[in-house]
Amino acid sequence: MFPFIRLAKDVYLARRQPDIGLTDLHVSRHMVWPWDLDGFLELNNGRALTLYDLGRLGMAFRTGLVTVLKARKWGLTMAGSSVRYRRRLHAFERFETRSRAVCWDDKFTYIEQSMWKSDGECASHVLYRAAVTDKNGIVTPDRVLAAMGTNAVSPPMPDWIAAWVRAEAQRPWPPMQDLDVPTRAAA
């Protein structure tokens, strides 16, 4: 189940913090609860992605994006992600989530987030390709920025993000077309 109470807490806190710029760092603090654990008694990888959602939403409030989304009836979606898990987070362990938009292109905004243990070790890191959408599909970043009252120019895309974008362009869609698996309609 989505952590709606945590979401309400994080939105409450984010709305009381100062506004930030598009590429500024948003920091949120969390704790691993027993219902966040997997069978190995560590933060479940799926729950980690859900907790990253909370960090992005706090960031979106602080940049003013949520106000624009509501006014225009636009949505926010993830179009891709790449995650590295490096350190375990256990029950009742406190951690910090750091979130920032790194850059954008003609369709997507690239957001990086990380979870940091209280001892200073990075537990995980994720790169997201995010898009704003309306009933017709993707709303381009330049339109979103104009609606936010800015004509900001994207910082240069780091090489590691550009390499990921190129790799994603090579990935087949729809997937698994090399398999001879009958579809439900054909079965």
CSV table of C-alpha atoms in Angstrom, one decimal, residues 9-11 13-14 17 25-31 51-59 62 94-99 113-116:
chain,number,residue,atom,x,y,z
A,9,LYS,CA,3.9,14.4,6.5
A,10,ASP,CA,6.4,15.0,3.7
A,11,VAL,CA,4.2,17.4,1.8
A,13,LEU,CA,7.1,19.7,5.8
A,14,ALA,CA,8.1,20.6,2.2
A,17,GLN,CA,10.5,24.9,3.7
A,25,LEU,CA,18.9,19.9,-3.7
A,26,HIS,CA,15.9,18.8,-1.7
A,27,VAL,CA,16.6,16.8,1.4
A,28,SER,CA,14.0,14.7,3.3
A,29,ARG,CA,14.4,12.4,6.3
A,30,HIS,CA,12.8,9.0,6.7
A,31,MET,CA,12.8,5.8,8.8
A,51,LEU,CA,10.1,6.3,-0.7
A,52,TYR,CA,12.0,8.0,-3.6
A,53,ASP,CA,8.5,9.1,-4.8
A,54,LEU,CA,8.1,11.0,-1.5
A,55,GLY,CA,11.4,12.8,-2.1
A,56,ARG,CA,10.5,13.8,-5.6
A,57,LEU,CA,7.1,15.1,-4.5
A,58,GLY,CA,8.6,17.2,-1.8
A,59,MET,CA,11.1,18.6,-4.4
A,62,ARG,CA,9.4,23.3,-3.3
A,94,ARG,CA,16.9,6.5,9.8
A,95,PHE,CA,18.1,7.8,6.5
A,96,GLU,CA,18.2,10.9,4.4
A,97,THR,CA,16.9,11.2,0.8
A,98,ARG,CA,18.5,13.7,-1.5
A,99,SER,CA,16.7,14.7,-4.7
A,113,GLN,CA,18.1,10.7,-5.9
A,114,SER,CA,20.1,9.0,-3.3
A,115,MET,CA,19.5,7.5,0.2
A,116,TRP,CA,22.2,8.2,2.8
